[in-house]
mmCIF file of C-alpha atoms in Angstrom:
data_model
loop_
_atom_site.group_PDB
_atom_site.id
_atom_site.type_symbol
_atom_site.label_atom_id
_atom_site.label_comp_id
_atom_site.label_asym_id
_atom_site.label_seq_id
_atom_site.Cartn_x
_atom_site.Cartn_y
_atom_site.Cartn_z
ATOM 1 C CA UNK A 1 -14.678 -19.427 -4.477
ATOM 2 C CA UNK A 2 -17.954 -17.855 -2.346
ATOM 3 C CA UNK A 3 -20.583 -17.181 -6.420
ATOM 4 C CA UNK A 4 -20.340 -18.417 -9.905
ATOM 5 C CA UNK A 5 -18.617 -14.359 -10.200
ATOM 6 C CA UNK A 6 -16.829 -13.884 -6.012
ATOM 7 C CA UNK A 7 -14.166 -15.362 -5.139
ATOM 8 C CA UNK A 8 -12.370 -15.045 -1.285
ATOM 9 C CA UNK A 9 -9.150 -16.653 -0.322
ATOM 10 C CA UNK A 10 -8.271 -16.533 3.740
ATOM 11 C CA UNK A 11 -4.074 -16.721 4.907
ATOM 12 C CA UNK A 12 -2.588 -16.861 8.095
ATOM 13 C CA UNK A 13 1.032 -17.220 8.326
ATOM 14 C CA UNK A 14 3.008 -17.008 12.372
ATOM 15 C CA UNK A 15 6.240 -16.710 13.201
ATOM 16 C CA UNK A 16 8.659 -17.104 15.639
ATOM 17 C CA UNK A 17 12.800 -17.580 15.933
ATOM 18 C CA UNK A 18 14.466 -17.674 19.016
ATOM 19 C CA UNK A 19 17.985 -15.900 19.895
ATOM 20 C CA UNK A 20 21.314 -16.741 18.602
ATOM 21 C CA UNK A 21 23.974 -17.840 19.369
ATOM 22 C CA UNK A 22 27.465 -16.845 19.832
ATOM 23 C CA UNK A 23 30.582 -18.356 18.740
ATOM 24 C CA UNK A 24 31.085 -18.372 22.789
ATOM 25 C CA UNK A 25 27.657 -20.358 23.717
ATOM 26 C CA UNK A 26 26.152 -16.669 24.998
ATOM 27 C CA UNK A 27 22.854 -16.313 24.255
ATOM 28 C CA UNK A 28 21.900 -12.756 22.039
ATOM 29 C CA UNK A 29 18.730 -10.498 23.405
ATOM 30 C CA UNK A 30 17.922 -11.109 19.766
ATOM 31 C CA UNK A 31 14.778 -13.669 19.348
ATOM 32 C CA UNK A 32 11.419 -12.589 17.295
ATOM 33 C CA UNK A 33 7.976 -13.473 16.531
ATOM 34 C CA UNK A 34 5.159 -12.113 14.337
ATOM 35 C CA UNK A 35 1.825 -12.784 13.354
ATOM 36 C CA UNK A 36 -0.090 -12.530 9.921
ATOM 37 C CA UNK A 37 -3.282 -12.622 8.634
ATOM 38 C CA UNK A 38 -4.618 -11.708 5.813
ATOM 39 C CA UNK A 39 -7.922 -11.824 3.391
ATOM 40 C CA UNK A 40 -9.036 -11.515 -0.685
ATOM 41 C CA UNK A 41 -12.060 -10.942 -2.007
ATOM 42 C CA UNK A 42 -12.840 -10.412 -5.909
ATOM 43 C CA UNK A 43 -16.340 -9.933 -7.274
ATOM 44 C CA UNK A 44 -17.093 -9.232 -10.903
ATOM 45 C CA UNK A 45 -20.534 -6.782 -10.041
ATOM 46 C CA UNK A 46 -21.714 -6.803 -13.939
ATOM 47 C CA UNK A 47 -20.700 -7.662 -16.845
ATOM 48 C CA UNK A 48 -18.823 -4.829 -17.016
ATOM 49 C CA UNK A 49 -18.162 -3.385 -13.281
ATOM 50 C CA UNK A 50 -15.434 -5.885 -11.087
ATOM 51 C CA UNK A 51 -14.105 -4.667 -7.090
ATOM 52 C CA UNK A 52 -11.478 -6.186 -5.651
ATOM 53 C CA UNK A 53 -10.889 -5.836 -1.497
ATOM 54 C CA UNK A 54 -8.827 -7.191 0.383
ATOM 55 C CA UNK A 55 -6.131 -5.896 3.940
ATOM 56 C CA UNK A 56 -3.911 -7.608 6.017
ATOM 57 C CA UNK A 57 -2.627 -6.905 8.780
ATOM 58 C CA UNK A 58 0.299 -7.763 11.533
ATOM 59 C CA UNK A 59 1.287 -8.581 14.947
ATOM 60 C CA UNK A 60 4.741 -9.336 16.221
ATOM 61 C CA UNK A 61 8.059 -8.031 19.327
ATOM 62 C CA UNK A 62 11.519 -8.447 18.851
ATOM 63 C CA UNK A 63 13.723 -8.800 21.955
ATOM 64 C CA UNK A 64 15.677 -6.887 23.190
ATOM 65 C CA UNK A 65 18.698 -6.239 25.942
ATOM 66 C CA UNK A 66 15.539 -4.255 28.118
ATOM 67 C CA UNK A 67 12.189 -4.780 27.201
ATOM 68 C CA UNK A 68 10.008 -6.252 24.084
ATOM 69 C CA UNK A 69 10.852 -3.859 21.124
ATOM 70 C CA UNK A 70 6.784 -4.019 19.077
ATOM 71 C CA UNK A 71 5.437 -3.811 16.161
ATOM 72 C CA UNK A 72 2.051 -3.746 14.463
ATOM 73 C CA UNK A 73 0.159 -2.894 11.515
ATOM 74 C CA UNK A 74 -2.888 -3.244 9.048
ATOM 75 C CA UNK A 75 -3.524 -2.569 5.522
ATOM 76 C CA UNK A 76 -7.179 -2.030 3.572
ATOM 77 C CA UNK A 77 -7.331 -2.036 -0.458
ATOM 78 C CA UNK A 78 -10.060 -1.544 -2.580
ATOM 79 C CA UNK A 79 -10.255 -1.071 -6.283
ATOM 80 C CA UNK A 80 -13.435 -0.951 -8.310
ATOM 81 C CA UNK A 81 -12.964 -0.919 -12.031
ATOM 82 C CA UNK A 82 -15.713 0.254 -14.904
ATOM 83 C CA UNK A 83 -14.981 -2.218 -18.416
ATOM 84 C CA UNK A 84 -16.755 0.848 -20.984
ATOM 85 C CA UNK A 85 -15.235 -1.370 -24.411
ATOM 86 C CA UNK A 86 -12.702 -3.043 -24.597
ATOM 87 C CA UNK A 87 -10.674 0.726 -25.362
ATOM 88 C CA UNK A 88 -12.114 2.685 -22.253
ATOM 89 C CA UNK A 89 -12.097 1.722 -18.288
ATOM 90 C CA UNK A 90 -12.548 3.506 -15.344
ATOM 91 C CA UNK A 91 -10.763 2.448 -12.429
ATOM 92 C CA UNK A 92 -11.049 3.477 -8.491
ATOM 93 C CA UNK A 93 -8.179 2.192 -6.479
ATOM 94 C CA UNK A 94 -8.590 3.362 -2.247
ATOM 95 C CA UNK A 95 -5.583 1.915 -0.162
ATOM 96 C CA UNK A 96 -5.009 2.106 4.135
ATOM 97 C CA UNK A 97 -2.270 1.572 5.822
ATOM 98 C CA UNK A 98 -0.594 1.713 9.496
ATOM 99 C CA UNK A 99 2.146 0.719 11.321
ATOM 100 C CA UNK A 100 3.187 1.131 14.758
ATOM 101 C CA UNK A 101 6.511 0.484 15.634
ATOM 102 C CA UNK A 102 8.702 0.296 19.347
ATOM 103 C CA UNK A 103 12.375 -0.211 19.901
ATOM 104 C CA UNK A 104 12.553 -0.052 23.622
ATOM 105 C CA UNK A 105 16.440 0.152 24.003
ATOM 106 C CA UNK A 106 16.025 3.628 21.699
ATOM 107 C CA UNK A 107 13.302 4.581 23.956
ATOM 108 C CA UNK A 108 12.012 5.471 20.328
ATOM 109 C CA UNK A 109 8.645 4.661 18.044
ATOM 110 C CA UNK A 110 7.306 5.000 14.889
ATOM 111 C CA UNK A 111 3.908 5.463 13.832
ATOM 112 C CA UNK A 112 2.372 5.807 10.597
ATOM 113 C CA UNK A 113 -0.756 6.339 8.731
ATOM 114 C CA UNK A 114 -1.249 6.209 4.788
ATOM 115 C CA UNK A 115 -4.937 7.178 2.715
ATOM 116 C CA UNK A 116 -4.266 6.633 -0.968
ATOM 117 C CA UNK A 117 -7.102 7.430 -2.857
ATOM 118 C CA UNK A 118 -6.309 7.256 -6.924
ATOM 119 C CA UNK A 119 -8.082 7.851 -10.078
ATOM 120 C CA UNK A 120 -7.416 6.420 -14.284
ATOM 121 C CA UNK A 121 -9.184 6.638 -17.101
ATOM 122 C CA UNK A 122 -8.470 5.481 -20.167
ATOM 123 C CA UNK A 123 -9.848 5.532 -23.661
ATOM 124 C CA UNK A 124 -8.657 5.452 -27.087
ATOM 125 C CA UNK A 125 -9.088 8.447 -29.677
ATOM 126 C CA UNK A 126 -9.397 7.809 -33.136
ATOM 127 C CA UNK A 127 -7.979 4.797 -33.952
ATOM 128 C CA UNK A 128 -4.071 5.310 -33.528
ATOM 129 C CA UNK A 129 -4.132 7.156 -29.832
ATOM 130 C CA UNK A 130 -4.748 5.687 -26.673
ATOM 131 C CA UNK A 131 -5.734 8.108 -23.780
ATOM 132 C CA UNK A 132 -5.039 7.748 -20.568
ATOM 133 C CA UNK A 133 -5.727 10.384 -18.048
ATOM 134 C CA UNK A 134 -6.214 10.464 -13.535
ATOM 135 C CA UNK A 135 -5.414 11.845 -10.390
ATOM 136 C CA UNK A 136 -4.994 11.220 -7.148
ATOM 137 C CA UNK A 137 -4.306 12.343 -3.503
ATOM 138 C CA UNK A 138 -2.285 10.783 -0.440
ATOM 139 C CA UNK A 139 -2.669 11.954 3.368
ATOM 140 C CA UNK A 140 0.914 10.526 5.654
ATOM 141 C CA UNK A 141 0.677 11.441 9.386
ATOM 142 C CA UNK A 142 4.129 10.411 11.195
ATOM 143 C CA UNK A 143 4.782 10.332 14.082
ATOM 144 C CA UNK A 144 8.255 9.283 14.179
ATOM 145 C CA UNK A 145 9.631 10.237 18.449
ATOM 146 C CA UNK A 146 13.215 9.316 19.114
ATOM 147 C CA UNK A 147 14.443 9.445 22.497
ATOM 148 C CA UNK A 148 17.832 10.542 23.893
ATOM 149 C CA UNK A 149 17.531 13.052 20.374
ATOM 150 C CA UNK A 150 22.084 13.252 20.268
ATOM 151 C CA UNK A 151 21.792 9.730 18.732
ATOM 152 C CA UNK A 152 19.675 9.495 16.442
ATOM 153 C CA UNK A 153 16.309 11.742 15.147
ATOM 154 C CA UNK A 154 13.782 12.865 12.919
ATOM 155 C CA UNK A 155 12.932 17.029 12.871
ATOM 156 C CA UNK A 156 9.720 17.185 13.151
ATOM 157 C CA UNK A 157 9.126 14.643 15.425
ATOM 158 C CA UNK A 158 4.800 15.220 13.933
ATOM 159 C CA UNK A 159 4.897 15.818 10.072
ATOM 160 C CA UNK A 160 1.950 15.365 7.320
ATOM 161 C CA UNK A 161 2.145 15.097 3.746
ATOM 162 C CA UNK A 162 -0.658 16.225 1.725
ATOM 163 C CA UNK A 163 0.074 15.185 -2.179
ATOM 164 C CA UNK A 164 -2.307 15.616 -5.607
ATOM 165 C CA UNK A 165 -1.009 14.691 -8.588
ATOM 166 C CA UNK A 166 -2.346 14.359 -11.907
ATOM 167 C CA UNK A 167 -1.347 12.754 -15.133
ATOM 168 C CA UNK A 168 -1.962 12.245 -18.814
ATOM 169 C CA UNK A 169 0.074 10.298 -21.358
ATOM 170 C CA UNK A 170 -0.834 8.825 -25.013
ATOM 171 C CA UNK A 171 -0.089 6.207 -26.683
ATOM 172 C CA UNK A 172 0.454 7.081 -30.648
ATOM 173 C CA UNK A 173 1.161 3.601 -33.309
ATOM 174 C CA UNK A 174 2.722 4.566 -35.178
ATOM 175 C CA UNK A 175 2.711 0.782 -36.877
ATOM 176 C CA UNK A 176 0.769 -2.359 -35.675
ATOM 177 C CA UNK A 177 4.705 -3.331 -33.327
ATOM 178 C CA UNK A 178 5.872 0.109 -32.851
ATOM 179 C CA UNK A 179 4.077 2.908 -30.057
ATOM 180 C CA UNK A 180 5.213 6.596 -29.437
ATOM 181 C CA UNK A 181 4.372 6.803 -25.569
ATOM 182 C CA UNK A 182 4.183 10.454 -24.277
ATOM 183 C CA UNK A 183 2.660 11.911 -21.178
ATOM 184 C CA UNK A 184 3.635 13.475 -18.150
ATOM 185 C CA UNK A 185 2.701 14.536 -14.648
ATOM 186 C CA UNK A 186 2.855 16.324 -11.989
ATOM 187 C CA UNK A 187 3.114 15.864 -8.453
ATOM 188 C CA UNK A 188 2.112 18.767 -5.310
#
């Protein structure tokens, strides 16, 4: 606990697995290890505003017959929310993720970066309607390098994805125990 309105937590983990052994007594070249650590902070900035930030990273190696195959990555996520009233709120989410994997036996690797941003607004309309609308953007950059291509591969090697989305939804109270939800989502 950082204060009466802020909390902080951390974690760390290390895993190591030795080579497996065949029934003949021969050791496989399949040992691996992984270190993973992260944190989370939650903060009630005011009676109406809250902020949450969490992130982590990992790093490891998988033993193979030729050379070790490394992998690693990081991620960070942030959420800010504002409560205007019991029936009205605004939320903004931001997310970043990066990973890298190198497969020594196949001389292949994959490196991907993802950035995501989302906005969501919820509000009541009259006594029976709860409207939610939102929009967002996702960017993905991928470098999938597969050699030799005759074995496996993804073409083209370098890819970029830009995804925009928007949605609207209405939750209509038909009675105290029955609700109808109607909405649509657009992706481009």
